[in-house]
XYZ file of C-alpha atoms in Angstrom:
368
model
C -18.427 18.096 -20.050
C -19.516 14.574 -20.871
C -17.102 11.732 -20.174
C -18.856 9.255 -22.417
C -17.321 7.489 -25.424
C -14.011 6.446 -23.902
C -12.947 9.674 -22.235
C -9.206 10.240 -22.007
C -7.811 9.881 -18.502
C -4.239 10.451 -17.355
C -2.988 8.989 -14.107
C 0.002 11.016 -12.961
C 2.654 10.246 -10.350
C 6.240 11.332 -9.910
C 6.634 9.574 -6.543
C 5.123 6.103 -6.833
C 6.906 3.374 -8.732
C 5.511 2.258 -12.056
C 4.084 -0.996 -10.692
C 2.352 0.542 -7.693
C -0.445 -1.999 -7.097
C -3.125 0.586 -6.269
C -2.524 2.608 -9.417
C -1.282 0.078 -11.955
C -3.113 -3.132 -11.057
C -6.318 -1.836 -9.491
C -7.488 1.629 -10.488
C -6.289 1.760 -14.096
C -7.626 -1.680 -15.134
C -10.957 -0.880 -13.473
C -11.236 2.335 -15.463
C -10.215 0.578 -18.681
C -12.874 -2.097 -18.116
C -15.448 0.684 -17.678
C -14.526 2.119 -21.081
C -12.118 4.907 -20.184
C -9.009 5.485 -22.275
C -6.222 5.610 -19.683
C -2.539 6.541 -19.823
C -0.061 6.524 -16.957
C 2.609 9.226 -16.685
C 5.279 8.059 -14.249
C 9.030 7.666 -13.859
C 10.143 5.153 -16.474
C 13.010 5.185 -18.991
C 10.766 4.900 -22.066
C 7.253 5.021 -23.458
C 5.663 1.605 -23.854
C 2.571 -0.503 -23.265
C 2.907 -2.719 -20.200
C 0.195 -5.221 -19.256
C -2.232 -3.316 -21.430
C -1.417 0.059 -19.855
C -0.026 2.873 -21.994
C 2.946 4.221 -20.034
C 4.472 7.617 -20.779
C 7.866 7.704 -19.111
C 9.347 10.542 -17.088
C 13.096 10.842 -16.545
C 13.918 8.626 -13.539
C 15.101 10.612 -10.547
C 14.905 10.448 -6.759
C 14.483 12.798 -3.843
C 11.618 15.130 -3.048
C 13.347 18.255 -4.332
C 14.946 16.802 -7.463
C 11.520 15.510 -8.495
C 10.369 19.115 -8.764
C 12.687 19.399 -11.770
C 10.322 17.034 -13.593
C 7.494 19.581 -13.678
C 8.310 20.938 -17.150
C 8.505 17.400 -18.523
C 5.249 16.483 -16.786
C 3.505 19.503 -18.262
C 4.714 18.749 -21.805
C 3.760 15.078 -21.714
C 0.376 15.516 -20.042
C -0.618 18.273 -22.499
C 0.309 16.022 -25.420
C -2.084 13.337 -24.155
C -4.989 15.851 -24.109
C -6.780 14.317 -21.111
C -10.275 15.202 -20.021
C -9.537 13.911 -16.524
C -6.245 14.215 -14.667
C -6.033 11.762 -11.757
C -2.891 12.453 -9.725
C -1.366 10.826 -6.652
C 1.291 13.089 -5.103
C 0.777 16.213 -2.961
C 4.013 17.741 -4.224
C 2.329 18.088 -7.640
C -0.546 20.223 -6.325
C 0.769 23.643 -7.490
C 1.426 22.293 -10.989
C -1.926 20.501 -11.190
C -3.799 23.600 -9.984
C -2.098 25.587 -12.747
C -2.978 22.947 -15.367
C -6.578 22.813 -14.208
C -6.905 26.574 -14.537
C -5.125 26.848 -17.901
C -6.223 23.593 -19.591
C -9.599 23.064 -17.953
C -8.969 19.475 -16.880
C -11.287 17.760 -14.460
C -9.006 16.794 -11.569
C -9.090 13.918 -9.086
C -6.645 13.986 -6.194
C -5.911 10.472 -4.872
C -4.737 10.700 -1.253
C -2.689 7.617 -0.421
C -1.509 8.782 3.011
C -2.032 11.414 5.689
C 1.381 12.945 5.082
C 1.113 15.543 7.824
C 0.755 12.860 10.501
C 2.709 9.954 9.072
C 5.928 11.575 7.885
C 7.674 13.871 10.317
C 9.083 16.395 7.845
C 8.840 20.145 8.633
C 7.830 20.874 5.057
C 4.727 18.716 5.489
C 3.025 21.673 7.173
C 3.397 23.413 3.818
C 2.131 20.260 2.095
C -1.076 20.354 4.142
C -1.537 24.049 3.319
C -1.204 23.199 -0.378
C -3.639 20.317 0.049
C -6.232 22.617 1.590
C -5.991 24.863 -1.450
C -6.426 21.823 -3.671
C -9.326 20.410 -1.662
C -11.325 23.486 -2.618
C -10.433 23.417 -6.303
C -10.285 19.756 -7.275
C -13.378 18.020 -8.620
C -13.138 14.828 -6.558
C -11.015 13.601 -3.662
C -10.248 9.907 -3.341
C -8.949 8.568 -0.024
C -7.336 5.199 0.676
C -8.335 5.001 4.343
C -11.455 6.116 6.259
C -9.359 7.921 8.895
C -8.449 10.541 6.281
C -11.990 11.908 6.420
C -10.937 13.701 9.615
C -9.139 16.453 7.685
C -11.714 16.583 4.872
C -14.885 17.404 6.807
C -15.441 20.610 4.841
C -15.353 18.727 1.519
C -17.340 15.603 2.418
C -19.593 15.897 -0.643
C -16.685 15.152 -2.996
C -14.757 12.594 -0.912
C -14.756 8.960 -2.060
C -13.295 6.157 0.048
C -11.559 3.723 -2.319
C -10.086 1.187 0.092
C -6.902 -0.527 -0.990
C -8.517 -3.962 -1.006
C -6.906 -6.935 -2.797
C -7.810 -7.808 -6.366
C -7.918 -11.567 -5.858
C -10.900 -13.462 -4.514
C -10.602 -15.173 -1.141
C -9.377 -18.765 -1.255
C -11.810 -21.466 -0.233
C -9.403 -23.879 1.466
C -8.475 -23.490 5.133
C -4.750 -23.432 5.962
C -3.350 -26.251 8.041
C -0.325 -25.587 10.237
C 2.676 -27.844 9.824
C 6.408 -27.592 10.195
C 8.410 -25.983 8.837
C 6.015 -23.130 9.652
C 6.396 -20.167 7.289
C 5.765 -16.726 8.821
C 5.648 -13.943 6.243
C 5.962 -10.171 6.260
C 5.080 -8.399 3.011
C 5.557 -4.831 1.817
C 8.093 -2.117 2.509
C 10.700 -2.993 5.131
C 12.314 -0.391 7.378
C 13.077 0.583 10.943
C 9.703 2.269 11.490
C 8.059 -0.786 9.983
C 9.476 -3.163 12.550
C 12.713 -4.225 10.903
C 14.533 -4.639 14.218
C 11.658 -6.697 15.646
C 11.707 -8.959 12.587
C 15.478 -9.379 12.854
C 15.191 -10.244 16.558
C 12.454 -12.745 15.824
C 14.555 -14.492 13.191
C 17.508 -14.678 15.613
C 15.365 -16.120 18.399
C 13.847 -18.743 16.099
C 17.366 -19.667 15.003
C 18.725 -19.718 18.566
C 15.969 -22.082 19.683
C 16.589 -24.208 16.584
C 12.912 -24.098 15.693
C 12.140 -25.583 12.251
C 10.431 -22.422 11.065
C 11.056 -19.919 8.273
C 10.752 -16.152 8.592
C 9.981 -14.849 5.096
C 10.347 -11.224 4.003
C 8.684 -10.393 0.699
C 9.335 -6.749 -0.056
C 11.973 -4.083 -0.428
C 13.927 -2.165 2.191
C 14.157 1.104 0.287
C 16.647 2.815 2.610
C 20.148 1.521 1.779
C 21.541 2.826 5.083
C 18.995 0.721 6.973
C 19.915 -2.335 4.902
C 23.574 -1.800 5.719
C 22.809 -1.264 9.414
C 21.218 -4.698 9.814
C 23.440 -6.587 7.345
C 25.768 -8.023 10.037
C 22.755 -9.285 12.000
C 21.263 -10.951 8.949
C 24.254 -13.020 7.946
C 23.821 -15.593 10.727
C 20.096 -16.222 10.214
C 20.491 -16.312 6.447
C 23.270 -18.850 6.804
C 21.137 -20.943 9.157
C 18.267 -20.872 6.693
C 15.898 -19.305 9.226
C 15.363 -16.180 7.122
C 14.337 -15.952 3.467
C 14.654 -12.642 1.619
C 12.560 -11.968 -1.473
C 13.235 -8.495 -2.840
C 15.120 -6.782 -0.002
C 17.299 -4.474 -2.090
C 15.118 -4.390 -5.194
C 11.454 -4.039 -6.069
C 9.579 -7.355 -5.835
C 6.747 -7.688 -8.399
C 3.316 -8.029 -6.861
C 2.859 -11.473 -8.445
C 5.938 -12.700 -6.562
C 4.596 -11.290 -3.306
C 1.321 -13.121 -3.886
C 3.229 -16.317 -4.584
C 5.059 -16.119 -1.259
C 1.872 -15.306 0.658
C 0.292 -18.405 -0.852
C 3.145 -20.553 0.489
C 2.981 -19.103 4.014
C 1.043 -20.228 7.087
C 0.991 -17.054 9.210
C 1.044 -13.346 8.347
C 3.193 -10.904 10.332
C 2.902 -7.152 10.792
C 5.267 -6.115 13.600
C 5.617 -2.378 13.009
C 6.586 0.143 15.660
C 3.424 1.161 17.537
C 1.920 4.434 16.329
C -1.792 4.964 16.779
C -2.012 6.718 13.415
C -1.172 3.519 11.498
C -4.253 2.625 9.422
C -5.281 -0.977 8.754
C -2.498 -2.101 6.374
C -3.302 -3.558 2.968
C -1.324 -6.651 3.957
C -4.029 -7.502 6.511
C -6.517 -7.968 3.687
C -4.003 -9.834 1.527
C -3.211 -12.256 4.334
C -6.919 -12.743 5.004
C -7.870 -13.710 1.455
C -5.217 -16.446 1.606
C -6.542 -17.678 4.948
C -3.455 -16.675 6.936
C -3.951 -16.117 10.662
C -2.307 -12.868 11.729
C 0.195 -11.869 14.413
C 0.629 -8.108 14.670
C 1.723 -5.304 16.970
C -0.778 -4.310 19.657
C -2.144 -1.050 18.232
C -5.701 -0.097 19.152
C -7.246 -0.147 15.674
C -5.323 -3.303 14.753
C -6.357 -5.077 17.956
C -9.985 -4.195 17.322
C -9.744 -5.527 13.757
C -8.063 -8.772 14.850
C -10.410 -9.375 17.761
C -13.569 -8.478 15.850
C -12.681 -10.939 13.110
C -11.053 -13.456 15.503
C -8.217 -14.291 13.158
C -5.055 -13.973 15.177
C -3.139 -12.370 18.020
C -1.660 -8.994 18.896
C 1.675 -8.756 20.742
C 3.655 -6.035 22.471
C 6.243 -4.503 20.155
C 9.569 -6.300 20.481
C 8.139 -9.294 22.359
C 9.616 -12.128 20.288
C 8.684 -14.642 23.012
C 4.998 -13.767 22.574
C 5.183 -14.395 18.823
C 6.883 -17.747 19.374
C 4.382 -18.743 22.072
C 1.477 -17.998 19.739
C 2.926 -20.055 16.898
C 3.700 -22.912 19.277
C 0.175 -22.732 20.689
C -1.253 -23.096 17.180
C 1.057 -26.068 16.564
C -0.184 -27.647 19.794
C -3.822 -26.869 18.949
C -4.172 -27.168 15.157
C -7.983 -26.946 15.350
C -7.659 -23.431 16.802
C -5.293 -22.495 13.972
C -7.730 -23.820 11.366
C -10.557 -21.864 12.992
C -8.467 -18.673 12.749
C -7.706 -19.511 9.110
C -11.402 -20.013 8.390
C -12.178 -16.668 10.053
C -9.500 -15.046 7.886
C -11.134 -16.418 4.738
C -14.549 -15.151 5.830
C -12.990 -11.750 6.526
C -11.217 -11.752 3.166
C -14.518 -12.201 1.355
C -15.694 -8.868 2.784
C -12.728 -6.894 1.522
C -12.387 -7.417 -2.229
C -11.454 -4.843 -4.852
C -14.877 -5.157 -6.494
C -16.318 -3.178 -3.577
C -13.721 -0.424 -3.885
C -14.034 -0.376 -7.678
C -17.689 0.672 -7.458
C -16.713 3.705 -5.400
C -13.901 4.595 -7.817
C -16.292 4.557 -10.749
C -18.840 6.634 -8.815
C -16.160 9.304 -8.377
C -15.744 9.415 -12.152
C -19.503 9.480 -12.657
C -19.555 12.622 -10.514
C -17.502 14.366 -13.190
C -20.086 13.577 -15.847
C -22.703 15.753 -14.171
């Protein structure tokens, strides 16, 4: 099958939100620019064109098992679009996609965002991996978001493509200068496993010491129970003005996240230490803005920070270490500016243009 002359491509997800940056702002526009005709089938209350992307809405729902009820709707709407390539993003869709591939003859790309077996401790994930192994054999190309995922794809290396989740924007050219009030930012999903308690403790300690700094959270805490659990602890630091929340209980558009990163001086990533954490996308996004980084001391993170010489790692929960590092940069602004310059140099290495080439090569594979 030839994929020339604006081949029809459907990106399919029942799990990821409509504005998922990897899908909506990176992969789909890249494919459109290369001449592919792309639609996105995802949870949304209506069909419409958003930012140039044709969106076919699925009935909004939540929960792993209730999403399975969407399969009939998915099948109907995908068939109507008559795609030549089906590019899907959720392992729970594997049985349905295998069936569609067999019956409709679609070329299929499976986009693996996470190593679900390792990262999420659900008993059913053993079944998920078994389903994935079936799919690995049958699907035409496998896209991975992190190089560590190659470890469970050794038998399929010839059809694996590493499309790193690099930022779209180009690295800034101006070095950050540190000044008070210092703004320390955390971006992305907030939660207990992602260091929420550490971030709360840090905000309280900054407030207690009456430091003229701002702790900025730019992202959503998806779990309402976790939001409620820390609500009493947040009231004091919010009242004192030490903490700024952007998003928190609602999705924050990527443009707003970028805006807050641009206003910050230092990037934070204080997640609970697990050696299976990959290099987070936020590391790259901080770097292109020239933000020095303070993060949890995890082996791969430490190696990344030390190799690029753009910040400091700290023991999880050690608020004093974070404060000491910020104070040290305030006392030695030249060292801070050097770290900022190193961040900018690092950011230039990790742009979406590099990942885009690999994405398009995966599609070129299907033309053969």
